[in-house]
mmCIF file of C-alpha atoms and ligand atoms in Angstrom:
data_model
loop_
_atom_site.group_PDB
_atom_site.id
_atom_site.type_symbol
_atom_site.label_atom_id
_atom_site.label_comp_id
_atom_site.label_asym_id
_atom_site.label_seq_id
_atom_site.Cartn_x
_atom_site.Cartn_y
_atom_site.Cartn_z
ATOM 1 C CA UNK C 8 0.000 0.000 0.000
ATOM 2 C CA UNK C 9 3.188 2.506 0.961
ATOM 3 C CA UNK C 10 4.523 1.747 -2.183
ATOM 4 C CA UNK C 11 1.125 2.173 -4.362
ATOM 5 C CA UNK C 12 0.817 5.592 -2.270
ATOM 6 C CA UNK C 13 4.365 6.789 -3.331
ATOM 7 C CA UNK C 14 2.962 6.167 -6.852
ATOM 8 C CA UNK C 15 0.232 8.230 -6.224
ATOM 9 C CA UNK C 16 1.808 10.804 -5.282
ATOM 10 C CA UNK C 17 3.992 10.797 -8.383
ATOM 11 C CA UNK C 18 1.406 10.547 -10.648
ATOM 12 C CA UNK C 19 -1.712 11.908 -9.411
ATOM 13 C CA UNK C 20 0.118 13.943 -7.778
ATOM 14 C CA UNK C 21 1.548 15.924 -10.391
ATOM 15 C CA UNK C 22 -1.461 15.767 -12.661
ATOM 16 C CA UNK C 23 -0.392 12.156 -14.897
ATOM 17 C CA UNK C 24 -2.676 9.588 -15.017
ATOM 18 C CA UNK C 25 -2.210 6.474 -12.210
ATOM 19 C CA UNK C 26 -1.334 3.753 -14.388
ATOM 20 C CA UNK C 27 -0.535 0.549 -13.004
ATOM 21 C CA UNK C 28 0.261 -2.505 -15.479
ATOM 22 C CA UNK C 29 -1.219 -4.953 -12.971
ATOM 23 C CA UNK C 30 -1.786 -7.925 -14.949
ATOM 24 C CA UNK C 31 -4.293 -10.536 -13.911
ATOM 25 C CA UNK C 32 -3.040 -14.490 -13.888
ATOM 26 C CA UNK C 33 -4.444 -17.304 -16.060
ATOM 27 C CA UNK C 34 -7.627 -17.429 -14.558
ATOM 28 C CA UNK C 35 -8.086 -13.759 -15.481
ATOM 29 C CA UNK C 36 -8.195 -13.062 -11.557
ATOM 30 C CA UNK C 37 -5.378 -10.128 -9.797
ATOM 31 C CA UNK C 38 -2.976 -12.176 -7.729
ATOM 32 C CA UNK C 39 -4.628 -12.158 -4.316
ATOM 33 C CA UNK C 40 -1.277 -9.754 -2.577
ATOM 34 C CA UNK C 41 -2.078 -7.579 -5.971
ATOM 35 C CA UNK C 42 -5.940 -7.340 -4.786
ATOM 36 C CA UNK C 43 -4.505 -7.135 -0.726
ATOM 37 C CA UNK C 44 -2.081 -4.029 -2.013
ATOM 38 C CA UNK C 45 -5.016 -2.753 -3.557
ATOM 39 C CA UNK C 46 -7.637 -2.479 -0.468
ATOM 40 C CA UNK C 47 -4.772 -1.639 1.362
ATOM 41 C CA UNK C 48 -3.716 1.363 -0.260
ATOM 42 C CA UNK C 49 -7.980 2.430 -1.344
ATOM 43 C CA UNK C 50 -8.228 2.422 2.563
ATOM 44 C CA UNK C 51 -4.567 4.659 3.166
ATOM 45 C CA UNK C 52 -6.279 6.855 0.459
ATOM 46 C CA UNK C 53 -9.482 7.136 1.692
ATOM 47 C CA UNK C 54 -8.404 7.475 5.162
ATOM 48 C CA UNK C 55 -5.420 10.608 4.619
ATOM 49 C CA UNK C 56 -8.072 12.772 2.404
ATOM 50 C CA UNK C 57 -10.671 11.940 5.095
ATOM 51 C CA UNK C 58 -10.113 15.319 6.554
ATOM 52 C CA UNK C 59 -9.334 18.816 4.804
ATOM 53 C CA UNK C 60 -7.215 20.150 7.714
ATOM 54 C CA UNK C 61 -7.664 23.676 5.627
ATOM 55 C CA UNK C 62 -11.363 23.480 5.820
ATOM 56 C CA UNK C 63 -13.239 26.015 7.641
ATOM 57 C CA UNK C 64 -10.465 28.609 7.277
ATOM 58 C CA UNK C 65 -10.194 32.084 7.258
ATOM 59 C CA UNK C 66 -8.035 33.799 4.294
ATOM 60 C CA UNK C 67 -6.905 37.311 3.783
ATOM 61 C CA UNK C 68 -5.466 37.851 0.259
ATOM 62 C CA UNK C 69 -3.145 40.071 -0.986
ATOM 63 C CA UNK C 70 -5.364 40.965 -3.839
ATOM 64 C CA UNK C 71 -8.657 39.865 -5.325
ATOM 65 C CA UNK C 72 -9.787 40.209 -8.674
ATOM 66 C CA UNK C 73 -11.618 43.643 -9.137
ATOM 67 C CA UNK C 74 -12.252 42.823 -5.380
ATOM 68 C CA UNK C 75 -15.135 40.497 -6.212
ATOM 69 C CA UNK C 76 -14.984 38.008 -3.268
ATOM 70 C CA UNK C 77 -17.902 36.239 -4.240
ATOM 71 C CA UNK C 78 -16.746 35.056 -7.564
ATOM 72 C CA UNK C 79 -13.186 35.405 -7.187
ATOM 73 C CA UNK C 80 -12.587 35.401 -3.490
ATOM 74 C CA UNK C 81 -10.304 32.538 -1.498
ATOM 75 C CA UNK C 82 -13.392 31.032 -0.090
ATOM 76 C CA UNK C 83 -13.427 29.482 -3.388
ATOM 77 C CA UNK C 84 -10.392 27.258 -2.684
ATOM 78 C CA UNK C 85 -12.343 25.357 -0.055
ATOM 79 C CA UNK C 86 -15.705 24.690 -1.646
ATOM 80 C CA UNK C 87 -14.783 21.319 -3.457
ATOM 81 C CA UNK C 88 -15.683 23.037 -6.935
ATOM 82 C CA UNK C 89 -12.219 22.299 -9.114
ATOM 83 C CA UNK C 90 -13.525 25.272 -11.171
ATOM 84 C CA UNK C 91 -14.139 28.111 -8.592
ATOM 85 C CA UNK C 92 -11.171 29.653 -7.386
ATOM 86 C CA UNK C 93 -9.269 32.666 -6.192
ATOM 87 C CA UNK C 94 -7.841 35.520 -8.946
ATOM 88 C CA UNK C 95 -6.457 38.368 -8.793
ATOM 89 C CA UNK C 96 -6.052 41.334 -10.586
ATOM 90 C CA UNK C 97 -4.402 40.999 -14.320
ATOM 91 C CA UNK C 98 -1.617 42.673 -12.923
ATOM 92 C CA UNK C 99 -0.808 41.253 -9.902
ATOM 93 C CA UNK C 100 1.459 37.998 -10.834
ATOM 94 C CA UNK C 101 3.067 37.770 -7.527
ATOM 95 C CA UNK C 102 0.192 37.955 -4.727
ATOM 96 C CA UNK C 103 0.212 36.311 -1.161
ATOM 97 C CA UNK C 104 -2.631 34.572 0.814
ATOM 98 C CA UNK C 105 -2.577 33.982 4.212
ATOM 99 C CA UNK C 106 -4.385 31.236 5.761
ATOM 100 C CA UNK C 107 -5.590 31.072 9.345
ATOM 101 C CA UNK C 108 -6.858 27.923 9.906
ATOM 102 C CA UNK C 109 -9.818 26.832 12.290
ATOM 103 C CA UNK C 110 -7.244 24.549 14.701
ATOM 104 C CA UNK C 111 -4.179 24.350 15.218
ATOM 105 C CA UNK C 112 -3.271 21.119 12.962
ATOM 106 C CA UNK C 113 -0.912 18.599 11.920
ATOM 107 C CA UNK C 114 -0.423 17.721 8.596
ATOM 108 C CA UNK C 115 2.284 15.941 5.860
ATOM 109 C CA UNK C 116 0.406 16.949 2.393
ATOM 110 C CA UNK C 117 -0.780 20.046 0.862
ATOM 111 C CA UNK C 118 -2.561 19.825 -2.371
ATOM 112 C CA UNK C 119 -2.747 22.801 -4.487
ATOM 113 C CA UNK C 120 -5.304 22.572 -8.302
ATOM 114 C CA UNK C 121 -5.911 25.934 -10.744
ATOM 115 C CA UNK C 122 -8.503 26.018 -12.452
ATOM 116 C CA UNK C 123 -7.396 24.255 -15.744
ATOM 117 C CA UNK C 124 -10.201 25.162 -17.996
ATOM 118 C CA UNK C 125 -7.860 28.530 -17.734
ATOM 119 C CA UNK C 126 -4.650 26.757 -18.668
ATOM 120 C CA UNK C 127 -1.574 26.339 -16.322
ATOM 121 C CA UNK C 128 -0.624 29.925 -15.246
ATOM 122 C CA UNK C 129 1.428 29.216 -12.130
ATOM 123 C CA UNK C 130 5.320 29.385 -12.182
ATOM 124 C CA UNK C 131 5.926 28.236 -8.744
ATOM 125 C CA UNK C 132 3.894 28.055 -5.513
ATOM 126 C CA UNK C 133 5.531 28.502 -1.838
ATOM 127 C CA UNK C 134 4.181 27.480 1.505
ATOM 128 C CA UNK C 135 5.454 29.639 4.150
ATOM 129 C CA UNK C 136 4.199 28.741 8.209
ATOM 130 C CA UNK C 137 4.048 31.208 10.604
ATOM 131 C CA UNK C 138 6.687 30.222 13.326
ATOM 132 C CA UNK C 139 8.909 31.818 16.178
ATOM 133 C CA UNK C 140 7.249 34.825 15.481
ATOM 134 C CA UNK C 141 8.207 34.932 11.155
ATOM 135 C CA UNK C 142 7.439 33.298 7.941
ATOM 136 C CA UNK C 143 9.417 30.014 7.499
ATOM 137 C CA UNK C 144 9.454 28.584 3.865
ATOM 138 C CA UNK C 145 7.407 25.022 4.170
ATOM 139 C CA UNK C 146 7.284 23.663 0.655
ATOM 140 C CA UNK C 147 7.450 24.825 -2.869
ATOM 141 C CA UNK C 148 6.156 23.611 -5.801
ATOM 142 C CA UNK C 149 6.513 24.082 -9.455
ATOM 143 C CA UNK C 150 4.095 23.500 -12.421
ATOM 144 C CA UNK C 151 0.487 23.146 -10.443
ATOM 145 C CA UNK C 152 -1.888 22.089 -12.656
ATOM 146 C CA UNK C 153 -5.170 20.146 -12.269
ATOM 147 C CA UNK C 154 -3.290 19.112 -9.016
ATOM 148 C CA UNK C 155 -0.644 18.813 -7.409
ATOM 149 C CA UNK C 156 0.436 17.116 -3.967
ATOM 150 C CA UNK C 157 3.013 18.316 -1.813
ATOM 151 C CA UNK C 158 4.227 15.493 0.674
ATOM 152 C CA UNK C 159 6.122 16.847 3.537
ATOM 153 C CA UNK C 160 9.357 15.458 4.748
ATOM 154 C CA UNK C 161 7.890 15.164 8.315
ATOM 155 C CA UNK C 162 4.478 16.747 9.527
ATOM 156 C CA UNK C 163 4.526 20.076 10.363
ATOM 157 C CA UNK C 164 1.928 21.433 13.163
ATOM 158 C CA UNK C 165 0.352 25.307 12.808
ATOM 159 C CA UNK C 166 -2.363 27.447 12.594
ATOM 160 C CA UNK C 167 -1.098 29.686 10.195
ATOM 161 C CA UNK C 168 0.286 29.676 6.505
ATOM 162 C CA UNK C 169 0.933 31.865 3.623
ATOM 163 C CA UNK C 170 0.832 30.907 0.338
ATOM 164 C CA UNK C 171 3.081 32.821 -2.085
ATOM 165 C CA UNK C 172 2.301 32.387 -6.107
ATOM 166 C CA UNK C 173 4.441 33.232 -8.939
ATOM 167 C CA UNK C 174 2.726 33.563 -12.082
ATOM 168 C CA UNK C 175 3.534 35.340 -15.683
ATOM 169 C CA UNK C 176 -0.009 36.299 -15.373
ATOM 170 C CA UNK C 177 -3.287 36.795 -12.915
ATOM 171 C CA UNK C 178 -3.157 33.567 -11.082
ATOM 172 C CA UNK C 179 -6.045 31.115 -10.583
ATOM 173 C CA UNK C 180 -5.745 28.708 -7.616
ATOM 174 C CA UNK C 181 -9.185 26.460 -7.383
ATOM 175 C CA UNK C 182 -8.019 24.401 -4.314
ATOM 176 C CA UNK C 183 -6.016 24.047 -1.379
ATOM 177 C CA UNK C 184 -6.093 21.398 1.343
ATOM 178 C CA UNK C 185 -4.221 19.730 4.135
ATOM 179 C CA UNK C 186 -3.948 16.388 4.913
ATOM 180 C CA UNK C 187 -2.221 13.672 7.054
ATOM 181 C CA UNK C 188 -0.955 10.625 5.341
ATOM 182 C CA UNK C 189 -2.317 7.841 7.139
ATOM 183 C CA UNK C 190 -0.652 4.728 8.013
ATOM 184 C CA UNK C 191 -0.805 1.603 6.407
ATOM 185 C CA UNK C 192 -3.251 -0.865 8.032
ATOM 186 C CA UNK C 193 -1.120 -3.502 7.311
ATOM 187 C CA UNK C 194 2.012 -4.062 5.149
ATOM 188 C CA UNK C 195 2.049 -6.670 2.125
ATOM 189 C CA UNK C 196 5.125 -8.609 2.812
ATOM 190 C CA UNK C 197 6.686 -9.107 -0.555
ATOM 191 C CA UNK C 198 9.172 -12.286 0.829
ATOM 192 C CA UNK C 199 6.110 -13.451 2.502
ATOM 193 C CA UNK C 200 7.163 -16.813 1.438
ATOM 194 C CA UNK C 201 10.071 -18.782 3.486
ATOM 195 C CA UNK C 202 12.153 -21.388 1.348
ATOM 196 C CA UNK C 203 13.079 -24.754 3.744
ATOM 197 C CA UNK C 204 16.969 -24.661 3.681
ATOM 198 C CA UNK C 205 18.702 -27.110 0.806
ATOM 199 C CA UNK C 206 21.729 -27.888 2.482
ATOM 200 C CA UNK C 207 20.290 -30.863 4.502
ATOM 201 C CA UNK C 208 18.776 -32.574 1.649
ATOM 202 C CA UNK C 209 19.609 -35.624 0.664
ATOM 203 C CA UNK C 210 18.412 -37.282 -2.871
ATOM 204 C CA UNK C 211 16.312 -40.459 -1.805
ATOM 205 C CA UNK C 212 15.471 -41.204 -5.036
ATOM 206 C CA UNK C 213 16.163 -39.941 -8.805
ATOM 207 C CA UNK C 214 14.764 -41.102 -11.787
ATOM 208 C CA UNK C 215 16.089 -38.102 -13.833
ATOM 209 C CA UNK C 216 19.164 -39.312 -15.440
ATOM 210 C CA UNK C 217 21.634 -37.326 -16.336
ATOM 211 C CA UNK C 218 23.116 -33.544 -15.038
ATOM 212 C CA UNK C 219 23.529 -32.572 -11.444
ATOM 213 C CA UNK C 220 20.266 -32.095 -9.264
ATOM 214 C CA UNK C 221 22.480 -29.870 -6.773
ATOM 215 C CA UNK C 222 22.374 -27.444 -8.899
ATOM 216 C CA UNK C 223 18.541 -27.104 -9.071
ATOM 217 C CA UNK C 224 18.801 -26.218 -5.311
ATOM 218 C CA UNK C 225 22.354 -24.280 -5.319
ATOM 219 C CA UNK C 226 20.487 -21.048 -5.132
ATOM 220 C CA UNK C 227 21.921 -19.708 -8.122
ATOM 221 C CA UNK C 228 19.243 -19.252 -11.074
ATOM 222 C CA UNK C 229 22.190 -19.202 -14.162
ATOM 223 C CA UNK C 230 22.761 -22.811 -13.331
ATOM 224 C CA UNK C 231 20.519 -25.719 -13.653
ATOM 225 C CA UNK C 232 19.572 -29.447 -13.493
ATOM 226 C CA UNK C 233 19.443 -30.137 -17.343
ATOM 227 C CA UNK C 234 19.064 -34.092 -17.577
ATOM 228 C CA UNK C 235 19.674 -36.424 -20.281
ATOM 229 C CA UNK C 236 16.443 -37.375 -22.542
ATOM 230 C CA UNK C 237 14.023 -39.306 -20.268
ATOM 231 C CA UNK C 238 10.814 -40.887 -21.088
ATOM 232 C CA UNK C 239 8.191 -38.910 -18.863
ATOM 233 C CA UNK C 240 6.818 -39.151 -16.513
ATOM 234 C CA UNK C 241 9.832 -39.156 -13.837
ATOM 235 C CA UNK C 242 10.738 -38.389 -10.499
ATOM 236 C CA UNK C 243 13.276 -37.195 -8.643
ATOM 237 C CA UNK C 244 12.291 -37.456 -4.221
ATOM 238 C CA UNK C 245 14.179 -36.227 -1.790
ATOM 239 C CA UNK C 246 14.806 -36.497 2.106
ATOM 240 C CA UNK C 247 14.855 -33.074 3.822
ATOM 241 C CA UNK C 248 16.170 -34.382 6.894
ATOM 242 C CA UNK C 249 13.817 -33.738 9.302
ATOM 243 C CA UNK C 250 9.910 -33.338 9.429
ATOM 244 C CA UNK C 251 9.115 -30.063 7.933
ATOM 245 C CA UNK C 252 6.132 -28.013 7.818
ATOM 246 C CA UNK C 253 5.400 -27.239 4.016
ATOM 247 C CA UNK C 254 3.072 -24.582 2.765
ATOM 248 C CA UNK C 255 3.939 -24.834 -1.088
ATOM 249 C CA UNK C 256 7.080 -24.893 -4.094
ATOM 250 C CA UNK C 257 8.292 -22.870 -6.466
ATOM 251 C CA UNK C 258 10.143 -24.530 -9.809
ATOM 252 C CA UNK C 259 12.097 -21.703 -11.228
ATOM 253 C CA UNK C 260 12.584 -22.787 -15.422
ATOM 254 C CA UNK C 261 15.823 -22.479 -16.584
ATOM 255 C CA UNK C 262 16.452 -18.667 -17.411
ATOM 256 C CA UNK C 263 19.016 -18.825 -20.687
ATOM 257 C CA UNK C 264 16.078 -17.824 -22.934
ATOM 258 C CA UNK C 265 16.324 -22.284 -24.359
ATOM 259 C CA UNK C 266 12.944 -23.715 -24.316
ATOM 260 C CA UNK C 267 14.658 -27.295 -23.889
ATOM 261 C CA UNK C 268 13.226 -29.144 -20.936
ATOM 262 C CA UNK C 269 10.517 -26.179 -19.246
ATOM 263 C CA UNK C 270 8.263 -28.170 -17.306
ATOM 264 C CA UNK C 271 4.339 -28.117 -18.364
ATOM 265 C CA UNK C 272 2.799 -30.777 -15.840
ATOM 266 C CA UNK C 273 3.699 -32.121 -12.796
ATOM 267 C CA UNK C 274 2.816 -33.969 -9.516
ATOM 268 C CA UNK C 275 4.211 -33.170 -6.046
ATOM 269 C CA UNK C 276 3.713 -35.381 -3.586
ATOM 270 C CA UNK C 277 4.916 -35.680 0.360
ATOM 271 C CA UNK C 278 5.651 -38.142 2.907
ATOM 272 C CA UNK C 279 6.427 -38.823 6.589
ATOM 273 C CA UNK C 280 8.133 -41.648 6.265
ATOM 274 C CA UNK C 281 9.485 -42.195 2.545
ATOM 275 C CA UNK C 282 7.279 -45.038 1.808
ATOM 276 C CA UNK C 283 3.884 -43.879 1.896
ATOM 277 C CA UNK C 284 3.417 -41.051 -0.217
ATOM 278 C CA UNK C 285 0.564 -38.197 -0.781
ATOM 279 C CA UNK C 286 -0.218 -36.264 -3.740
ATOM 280 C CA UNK C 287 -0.696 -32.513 -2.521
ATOM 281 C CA UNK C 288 -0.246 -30.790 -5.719
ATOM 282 C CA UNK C 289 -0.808 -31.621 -9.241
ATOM 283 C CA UNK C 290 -0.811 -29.318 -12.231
ATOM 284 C CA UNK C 291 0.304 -27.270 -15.201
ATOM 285 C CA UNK C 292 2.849 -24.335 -15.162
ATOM 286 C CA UNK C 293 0.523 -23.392 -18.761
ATOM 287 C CA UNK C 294 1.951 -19.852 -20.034
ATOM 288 C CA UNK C 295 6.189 -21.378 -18.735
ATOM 289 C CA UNK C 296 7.203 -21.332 -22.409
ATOM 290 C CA UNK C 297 5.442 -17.188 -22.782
ATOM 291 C CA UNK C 298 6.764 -16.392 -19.329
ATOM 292 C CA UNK C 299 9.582 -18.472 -17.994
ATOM 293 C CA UNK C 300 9.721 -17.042 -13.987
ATOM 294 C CA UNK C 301 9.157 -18.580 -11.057
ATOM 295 C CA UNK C 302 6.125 -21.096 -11.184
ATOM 296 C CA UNK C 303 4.824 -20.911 -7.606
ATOM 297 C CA UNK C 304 2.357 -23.446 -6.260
ATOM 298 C CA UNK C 305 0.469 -23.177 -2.737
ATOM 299 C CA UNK C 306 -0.609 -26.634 -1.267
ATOM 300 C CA UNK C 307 -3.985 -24.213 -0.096
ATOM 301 C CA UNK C 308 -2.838 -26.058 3.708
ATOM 302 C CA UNK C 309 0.394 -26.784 5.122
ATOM 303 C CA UNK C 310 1.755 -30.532 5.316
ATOM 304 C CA UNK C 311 3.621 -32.416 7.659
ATOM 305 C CA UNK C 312 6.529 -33.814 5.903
ATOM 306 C CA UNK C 313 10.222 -34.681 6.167
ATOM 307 C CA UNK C 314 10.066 -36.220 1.920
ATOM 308 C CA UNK C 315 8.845 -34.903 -1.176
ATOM 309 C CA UNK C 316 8.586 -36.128 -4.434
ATOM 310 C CA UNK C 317 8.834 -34.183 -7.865
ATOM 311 C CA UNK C 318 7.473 -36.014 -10.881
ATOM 312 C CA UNK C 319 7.855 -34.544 -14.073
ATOM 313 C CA UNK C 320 4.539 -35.468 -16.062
ATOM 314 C CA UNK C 321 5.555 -33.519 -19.367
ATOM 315 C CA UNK C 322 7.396 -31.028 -20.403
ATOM 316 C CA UNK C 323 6.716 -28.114 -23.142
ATOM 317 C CA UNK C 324 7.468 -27.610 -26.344
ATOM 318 C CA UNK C 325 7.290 -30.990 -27.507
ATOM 319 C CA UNK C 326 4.819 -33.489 -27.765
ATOM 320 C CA UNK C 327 6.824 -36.600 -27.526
ATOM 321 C CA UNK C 328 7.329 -38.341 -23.721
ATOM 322 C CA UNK C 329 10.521 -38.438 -23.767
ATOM 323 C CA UNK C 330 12.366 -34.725 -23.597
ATOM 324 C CA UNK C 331 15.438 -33.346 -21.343
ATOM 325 C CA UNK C 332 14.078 -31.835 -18.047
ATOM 326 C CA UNK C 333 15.585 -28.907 -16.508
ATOM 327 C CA UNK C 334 15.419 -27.307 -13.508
ATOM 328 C CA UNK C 335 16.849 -23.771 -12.677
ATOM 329 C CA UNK C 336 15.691 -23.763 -8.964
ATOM 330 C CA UNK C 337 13.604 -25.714 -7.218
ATOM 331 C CA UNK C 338 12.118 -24.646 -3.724
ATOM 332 C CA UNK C 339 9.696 -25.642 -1.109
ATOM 333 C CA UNK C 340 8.074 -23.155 1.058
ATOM 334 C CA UNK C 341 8.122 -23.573 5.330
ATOM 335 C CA UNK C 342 5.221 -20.528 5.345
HETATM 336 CA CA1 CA Q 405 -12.802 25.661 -5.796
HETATM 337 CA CA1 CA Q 406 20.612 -23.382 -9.868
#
């Protein structure tokens, strides 16, 4: 959510369009820490521009167009029109605006829109807060526009401001508010998952001739199992060492760009005790050959196991049973 937020903030917040490229999986469904993200950060949003700390204000401007406060006046920047707003006078390009606000408040983003239907006419925009007794710059912004958000390096407490604008002509400000980013409810972990450690495995049992397994599990994704021509399907098992709680895999294809030996089907299965053995997963890595990256498979409910047992039903590419197999990586997941 943090990170959609920042993203925000870059886009939105300087008037570009919030574009972003999630891509839903096979089943035409948003990966569930995608949808997660998602709520997360609509709640952060809807939560930090819950309350316009600028709202119920007072103003005194430096100038207001032919002194019209009704139409032109800096009441206008609060009443959630985008196409109201404060002017001034065609000559006055530099004028000031100083905001008394209801409380004293705390607050980490100022957002600042002209009116666009008048074009971009701001140069720059400076925050100023009244403190130990004088004007101390806040923030400044450049090219305003439909809007623009300010985020604050910390949050800054007051009851007064000042807005300065710089303009090559009258200046039209539509908006102004004050917020406080709010926290995260909760924080996608993006290493949520928690590989069981290779180094105490042991092959029980490997029916893929031909390479070296190790280096499916040497944590390096440049090297790989690639085995000699097999007729599928085959297994390789192994013995973990010790009863494990396992929540899921990951097969990682091999990541040279070859389509040799990417795995399309496959059965994973788990035991106790080596001899008797239980399918938990079963399946088809279907778009590996369009999008060779880690293939990651949840069991739905973790398993008791100290074995596991990889079979290799097919592999893609080819329609004959017997093919190479390879293996860039190959993980199982404790949580
Ligand atoms: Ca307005
Ligand atoms: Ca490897």
């Amino acid at each position: 959510p943090d990170q959609l937020f920042d993203l925000y903030l870059k886009s939105v917040g300087r008037g570009a369009a919030f574009n972003l490229g999630l891509a839903p999986n096979m089943d035409g469904v948003l990966h569930p820490n995608d949808v997660a993200s998602l709520k997360g950060f609509g709640d952060k949003l809807n939560r930090t521009f819950a309350e316009n700390f600028a709202s119920g204000a007072s103003f005194n401007a430096s100038n207001i167009r032919k002194n019209q406060g009704k139409h032109f006046g800096p009441t206008n920047l609060l009443d959630d029109d985008r196409y109201s707003y404060w002017a001034t006078d065609d000559d006055v390009t530099q004028p000031a605006l100083i905001v008394e606000l209801k409380d004293e408040s705390t607050f980490d983003l100022i957002r600042l829109r002209e009116n666009i239907k008048l074009g971009q006419r701001l140069d720059s925009v400076w925050v100023d807060v009244w403190k130990d007794e004088t004007w101390q710059p806040l923030a400044m912004a450049t090219s305003i526009g439909s809007c623009r958000l300010i985020a604050l390096e910390e949050p800054v407490t007051t009851k007064q401001l000042r807005l300065r604008l710089f303009a090559p002509v009258a200046a039209a400000l539509s908006d102004f508010g004050l917020f406080r980013i709010a926290a995260s409810a909760f924080e996608t972990q993006t290493n949520e998952r928690k590989a069981a450690d290779p180094s105490k495995w042991n092959i029980q049992n490997n029916l893929l001739d031909g390479g070296n397994p190790a280096l499916a599990w040497d944590g390096n994704k440049e090297s790989r199992l690639l085995t000699n021509e097999v007729d599928l399907p085959k297994y390789l098992s192994i013995d973990m060492g010790s009863l494990q709680t396992l929540t899921g895999f990951g097969y990682l294809p091999r990541q040279d760009g070859e389509g040799a030996g990417l795995i399309s089907h496959y059965v994973f299965e788990t035991s106790v005790d080596g001899n008797r053995w239980e399918a938990v997963a079963r399946g088809e890595f279907s778009n590996i050959v369009a999008n060779p990256i880690l293939q990651f498979v949840d069991f739905g409910k973790p398993v008791q196991a100290r074995y596991f047992r990889f079979t290799v039903e097919a592999v893609a590419n080819t329609s004959s049973n017997r093919s190479a197999v390879s293996i860039a990586e190959f993980e199982v997941y404790t949580k």
